[in-house]
Amino acid sequence: MPTTPRLHVVLVKPRNPLNIGAAARALSNFGFSSLRLVDPYSAAFRRARSAVGAAHVLTSAKKFRSIADAVADCSLVIGTTAVRTRNLQQPLKTPAAAAALIRKRLRAGDVALLFGSEKTGLSTDDLTHCHFAVRIPTVGNISMNLGPAVAVCLYEMARGGEKQSKSREKTKSANSGQMERLTGMLFDVLSASGYVKPNTETGTAQKQRRLLRRLRVSGEDAELLQGMLRQIGWKVGGAGRNRT
């Protein structure tokens, strides 16, 4: 059974301790260990720590204030969604198809698998941090509960793990921390140039984040682009100079 510290299950704003415990048990069952929680309901997290069967996963779980912080070290970020009537801006894949891509990327870097809150799932803004989205097919388009959804996705990872090639990617992809800095610098430069119109800041930032992730920028190229934007920023009034 595969085991890798590079795959991180990220629960965004979880509220139910039973769901947190079930997700932790799913990680333990399939040989994974890294659980990250973004802005969890504090009472739920405290109660979840008493869940049996995955104490080591819960004890080592890390808390973050934002998705950007939680996935900063990851070169691939996947969001989960029930879709319903939502008009997705990211490619949509099955868990099996996503697992194949995840295993390939894990050879060279960290990967995050995001699950939204029990009540609302991942928001449109949450999904802008993702390279693509995953939907678990269900009858009647009814979404699965959080714990079983984590288990299904990790099962797909585990069942094909023995076939992984030992080769490494020649070019290391930029991680989400680099991409978030690049997104911020581009937004600053575009704002200073007048491209960003009043009252459109949020939508423009979301479109930029999605665009840059579709480009699959390497880590080396991300640093190069940041240098270019930093120089452009100086020329248009210092925009982006405080981004590091």
GROMACS .gro file of C-alpha atoms in nm:
model
  244
    1MET     CA    1   0.000   0.000   0.000
    2PRO     CA    2   0.144   0.343  -0.090
    3THR     CA    3   0.238   0.594   0.169
    4THR     CA    4   0.365   0.945   0.104
    5PRO     CA    5   0.395   1.258   0.317
    6ARG     CA    6   0.361   1.463  -0.002
    7LEU     CA    7  -0.015   1.415  -0.037
    8HIS     CA    8  -0.211   1.652   0.186
    9VAL     CA    9  -0.585   1.624   0.250
   10VAL     CA   10  -0.713   1.975   0.323
   11LEU     CA   11  -1.050   2.023   0.495
   12VAL     CA   12  -1.182   2.377   0.449
   13LYS     CA   13  -1.388   2.508   0.742
   14PRO     CA   14  -1.498   2.169   0.877
   15ARG     CA   15  -1.757   2.186   1.157
   16ASN     CA   16  -1.849   1.829   1.252
   17PRO     CA   17  -1.600   1.636   1.469
   18LEU     CA   18  -1.735   1.305   1.334
   19ASN     CA   19  -1.650   1.413   0.980
   20ILE     CA   20  -1.301   1.525   1.078
   21GLY     CA   21  -1.248   1.193   1.253
   22ALA     CA   22  -1.380   0.997   0.954
   23ALA     CA   23  -1.148   1.184   0.719
   24ALA     CA   24  -0.853   1.111   0.949
   25ARG     CA   25  -0.942   0.741   0.959
   26ALA     CA   26  -0.959   0.735   0.578
   27LEU     CA   27  -0.606   0.873   0.557
   28SER     CA   28  -0.484   0.613   0.805
   29ASN     CA   29  -0.667   0.327   0.629
   30PHE     CA   30  -0.506   0.398   0.293
   31GLY     CA   31  -0.154   0.472   0.412
   32PHE     CA   32  -0.153   0.853   0.417
   33SER     CA   33  -0.092   1.081   0.711
   34SER     CA   34  -0.101   1.453   0.627
   35LEU     CA   35  -0.424   1.625   0.730
   36ARG     CA   36  -0.456   2.003   0.706
   37LEU     CA   37  -0.751   2.210   0.828
   38VAL     CA   38  -0.837   2.561   0.712
   39ASP     CA   39  -1.022   2.771   0.969
   40PRO     CA   40  -1.185   2.473   1.143
   41TYR     CA   41  -1.463   2.518   1.397
   42SER     CA   42  -1.249   2.500   1.711
   43ALA     CA   43  -1.492   2.295   1.919
   44ALA     CA   44  -1.522   2.037   1.642
   45PHE     CA   45  -1.146   2.002   1.610
   46ARG     CA   46  -1.102   1.955   1.985
   47ARG     CA   47  -1.370   1.685   1.994
   48ALA     CA   48  -1.235   1.514   1.683
   49ARG     CA   49  -0.904   1.456   1.857
   50SER     CA   50  -1.077   1.195   2.070
   51ALA     CA   51  -1.179   0.990   1.763
   52VAL     CA   52  -1.040   0.637   1.771
   53GLY     CA   53  -0.841   0.468   1.496
   54ALA     CA   54  -0.645   0.764   1.362
   55ALA     CA   55  -0.491   0.933   1.664
   56HIS     CA   56  -0.156   0.982   1.490
   57VAL     CA   57  -0.321   1.163   1.197
   58LEU     CA   58  -0.522   1.395   1.423
   59THR     CA   59  -0.228   1.466   1.652
   60SER     CA   60  -0.010   1.576   1.360
   61ALA     CA   61  -0.288   1.764   1.176
   62LYS     CA   62  -0.200   2.126   1.097
   63LYS     CA   63  -0.430   2.428   1.110
   64PHE     CA   64  -0.413   2.722   0.866
   65ARG     CA   65  -0.594   3.054   0.841
   66SER     CA   66  -0.642   3.041   0.463
   67ILE     CA   67  -0.633   2.804   0.168
   68ALA     CA   68  -0.340   2.997   0.024
   69ASP     CA   69  -0.136   2.922   0.336
   70ALA     CA   70  -0.245   2.557   0.346
   71VAL     CA   71  -0.137   2.482  -0.012
   72ALA     CA   72   0.162   2.715  -0.044
   73ASP     CA   73   0.410   2.425  -0.071
   74CYS     CA   74   0.202   2.228  -0.324
   75SER     CA   75   0.262   2.223  -0.699
   76LEU     CA   76  -0.078   2.066  -0.772
   77VAL     CA   77  -0.406   2.154  -0.598
   78ILE     CA   78  -0.732   1.966  -0.665
   79GLY     CA   79  -1.072   2.069  -0.539
   80THR     CA   80  -1.375   1.846  -0.491
   81THR     CA   81  -1.727   1.951  -0.584
   82ALA     CA   82  -2.078   1.813  -0.631
   83VAL     CA   83  -2.114   2.059  -0.925
   84ARG     CA   84  -2.498   2.068  -0.931
   85THR     CA   85  -2.590   2.393  -1.113
   86ARG     CA   86  -2.247   2.551  -1.075
   87ASN     CA   87  -2.068   2.672  -1.387
   88LEU     CA   88  -1.717   2.551  -1.318
   89GLN     CA   89  -1.417   2.742  -1.452
   90GLN     CA   90  -1.181   2.446  -1.396
   91PRO     CA   91  -1.159   2.112  -1.579
   92LEU     CA   92  -1.368   1.840  -1.411
   93LYS     CA   93  -1.232   1.487  -1.363
   94THR     CA   94  -1.335   1.160  -1.202
   95PRO     CA   95  -1.149   1.039  -0.890
   96ALA     CA   96  -0.974   0.768  -1.095
   97ALA     CA   97  -0.851   1.014  -1.358
   98ALA     CA   98  -0.740   1.258  -1.088
   99ALA     CA   99  -0.553   0.984  -0.901
  100ALA     CA  100  -0.338   0.907  -1.206
  101LEU     CA  101  -0.237   1.273  -1.238
  102ILE     CA  102  -0.176   1.305  -0.864
  103ARG     CA  103   0.054   1.001  -0.857
  104LYS     CA  104   0.256   1.145  -1.145
  105ARG     CA  105   0.296   1.484  -0.977
  106LEU     CA  106   0.387   1.330  -0.640
  107ARG     CA  107   0.711   1.206  -0.793
  108ALA     CA  108   0.842   1.562  -0.792
  109GLY     CA  109   0.638   1.767  -0.546
  110ASP     CA  110   0.357   1.806  -0.294
  111VAL     CA  111  -0.011   1.776  -0.384
  112ALA     CA  112  -0.319   1.906  -0.199
  113LEU     CA  113  -0.667   1.754  -0.220
  114LEU     CA  114  -0.930   2.002  -0.098
  115PHE     CA  115  -1.269   1.923   0.054
  116GLY     CA  116  -1.519   2.197   0.142
  117SER     CA  117  -1.735   2.239   0.450
  118GLU     CA  118  -2.024   2.003   0.512
  119LYS     CA  119  -2.279   2.275   0.451
  120THR     CA  120  -2.154   2.467   0.148
  121GLY     CA  121  -1.865   2.275  -0.006
  122LEU     CA  122  -1.587   2.473  -0.175
  123SER     CA  123  -1.684   2.823  -0.284
  124THR     CA  124  -1.608   2.970  -0.626
  125ASP     CA  125  -1.322   3.165  -0.468
  126ASP     CA  126  -1.189   2.850  -0.297
  127LEU     CA  127  -1.178   2.673  -0.633
  128THR     CA  128  -0.962   2.945  -0.787
  129HIS     CA  129  -0.673   2.794  -0.591
  130CYS     CA  130  -0.725   2.462  -0.774
  131HIS     CA  131  -0.581   2.338  -1.102
  132PHE     CA  132  -0.884   2.118  -1.162
  133ALA     CA  133  -1.187   1.980  -0.979
  134VAL     CA  134  -1.305   1.627  -0.898
  135ARG     CA  135  -1.661   1.501  -0.875
  136ILE     CA  136  -1.759   1.162  -0.735
  137PRO     CA  137  -2.046   1.034  -0.952
  138THR     CA  138  -2.356   0.962  -0.741
  139VAL     CA  139  -2.715   0.870  -0.821
  140GLY     CA  140  -2.940   1.174  -0.842
  141ASN     CA  141  -2.645   1.415  -0.815
  142ILE     CA  142  -2.658   1.389  -0.435
  143SER     CA  143  -2.323   1.476  -0.280
  144MET     CA  144  -2.142   1.232  -0.052
  145ASN     CA  145  -2.071   1.306   0.311
  146LEU     CA  146  -1.723   1.437   0.388
  147GLY     CA  147  -1.570   1.123   0.540
  148PRO     CA  148  -1.679   0.882   0.263
  149ALA     CA  149  -1.576   1.135  -0.004
  150VAL     CA  150  -1.222   1.148   0.137
  151ALA     CA  151  -1.216   0.767   0.151
  152VAL     CA  152  -1.325   0.727  -0.213
  153CYS     CA  153  -1.057   0.967  -0.340
  154LEU     CA  154  -0.781   0.806  -0.132
  155TYR     CA  155  -0.891   0.457  -0.236
  156GLU     CA  156  -0.833   0.553  -0.598
  157MET     CA  157  -0.488   0.675  -0.499
  158ALA     CA  158  -0.408   0.355  -0.312
  159ARG     CA  159  -0.531   0.102  -0.567
  160GLY     CA  160  -0.305   0.228  -0.845
  161GLY     CA  161  -0.005   0.319  -0.636
  162GLU     CA  162   0.184  -0.006  -0.691
  163LYS     CA  163   0.214   0.073  -1.063
  164GLN     CA  164   0.393   0.405  -1.016
  165SER     CA  165   0.703   0.463  -1.222
  166LYS     CA  166   1.017   0.555  -1.033
  167SER     CA  167   1.108   0.822  -1.286
  168ARG     CA  168   1.111   1.188  -1.189
  169GLU     CA  169   0.973   1.489  -1.372
  170LYS     CA  170   1.251   1.677  -1.546
  171THR     CA  171   1.101   2.016  -1.466
  172LYS     CA  172   0.968   2.092  -1.119
  173SER     CA  173   0.638   2.277  -1.124
  174ALA     CA  174   0.590   2.599  -0.929
  175ASN     CA  175   0.424   2.544  -0.594
  176SER     CA  176   0.112   2.732  -0.488
  177GLY     CA  177   0.311   2.975  -0.276
  178GLN     CA  178   0.506   3.087  -0.582
  179MET     CA  179   0.188   3.102  -0.789
  180GLU     CA  180   0.007   3.309  -0.525
  181ARG     CA  181   0.294   3.560  -0.515
  182LEU     CA  182   0.293   3.572  -0.895
  183THR     CA  183  -0.085   3.626  -0.893
  184GLY     CA  184  -0.052   3.910  -0.643
  185MET     CA  185   0.226   4.082  -0.834
  186LEU     CA  186   0.035   4.058  -1.162
  187PHE     CA  187  -0.276   4.201  -0.995
  188ASP     CA  188  -0.075   4.492  -0.851
  189VAL     CA  189   0.077   4.575  -1.188
  190LEU     CA  190  -0.256   4.553  -1.369
  191SER     CA  191  -0.419   4.771  -1.103
  192ALA     CA  192  -0.148   5.035  -1.138
  193SER     CA  193  -0.186   5.028  -1.516
  194GLY     CA  194  -0.561   5.090  -1.496
  195TYR     CA  195  -0.660   4.747  -1.627
  196VAL     CA  196  -0.853   4.656  -1.310
  197LYS     CA  197  -1.177   4.851  -1.308
  198PRO     CA  198  -1.348   4.976  -0.989
  199ASN     CA  199  -1.567   4.717  -0.816
  200THR     CA  200  -1.423   4.431  -1.026
  201GLU     CA  201  -1.123   4.353  -0.805
  202THR     CA  202  -1.248   4.021  -0.667
  203GLY     CA  203  -1.360   3.883  -1.002
  204THR     CA  204  -1.040   3.993  -1.176
  205ALA     CA  205  -0.823   3.834  -0.907
  206GLN     CA  206  -1.014   3.505  -0.940
  207LYS     CA  207  -0.975   3.504  -1.319
  208GLN     CA  208  -0.601   3.573  -1.288
  209ARG     CA  209  -0.551   3.291  -1.039
  210ARG     CA  210  -0.733   3.043  -1.263
  211LEU     CA  211  -0.542   3.160  -1.573
  212LEU     CA  212  -0.199   3.127  -1.414
  213ARG     CA  213  -0.273   2.778  -1.285
  214ARG     CA  214  -0.383   2.665  -1.630
  215LEU     CA  215  -0.042   2.768  -1.767
  216ARG     CA  216   0.140   2.505  -1.553
  217VAL     CA  217   0.436   2.733  -1.484
  218SER     CA  218   0.761   2.576  -1.363
  219GLY     CA  219   0.925   2.693  -1.041
  220GLU     CA  220   1.213   2.846  -1.235
  221ASP     CA  221   0.979   3.030  -1.471
  222ALA     CA  222   0.769   3.156  -1.180
  223GLU     CA  223   1.076   3.323  -1.030
  224LEU     CA  224   1.165   3.470  -1.370
  225LEU     CA  225   0.814   3.609  -1.420
  226GLN     CA  226   0.816   3.759  -1.071
  227GLY     CA  227   1.137   3.941  -1.157
  228MET     CA  228   0.982   4.076  -1.476
  229LEU     CA  229   0.669   4.194  -1.296
  230ARG     CA  230   0.876   4.349  -1.020
  231GLN     CA  231   1.065   4.558  -1.277
  232ILE     CA  232   0.743   4.655  -1.458
  233GLY     CA  233   0.593   4.747  -1.122
  234TRP     CA  234   0.874   4.990  -1.051
  235LYS     CA  235   0.817   5.156  -1.387
  236VAL     CA  236   0.445   5.207  -1.320
  237GLY     CA  237   0.484   5.344  -0.973
  238GLY     CA  238   0.622   5.076  -0.746
  239ALA     CA  239   0.341   4.822  -0.788
  240GLY     CA  240   0.430   4.476  -0.661
  241ARG     CA  241   0.761   4.580  -0.501
  242ASN     CA  242   0.648   4.460  -0.156
  243ARG     CA  243   0.564   4.110  -0.283
  244THR     CA  244   0.839   3.865  -0.189
   0.00000   0.00000   0.00000
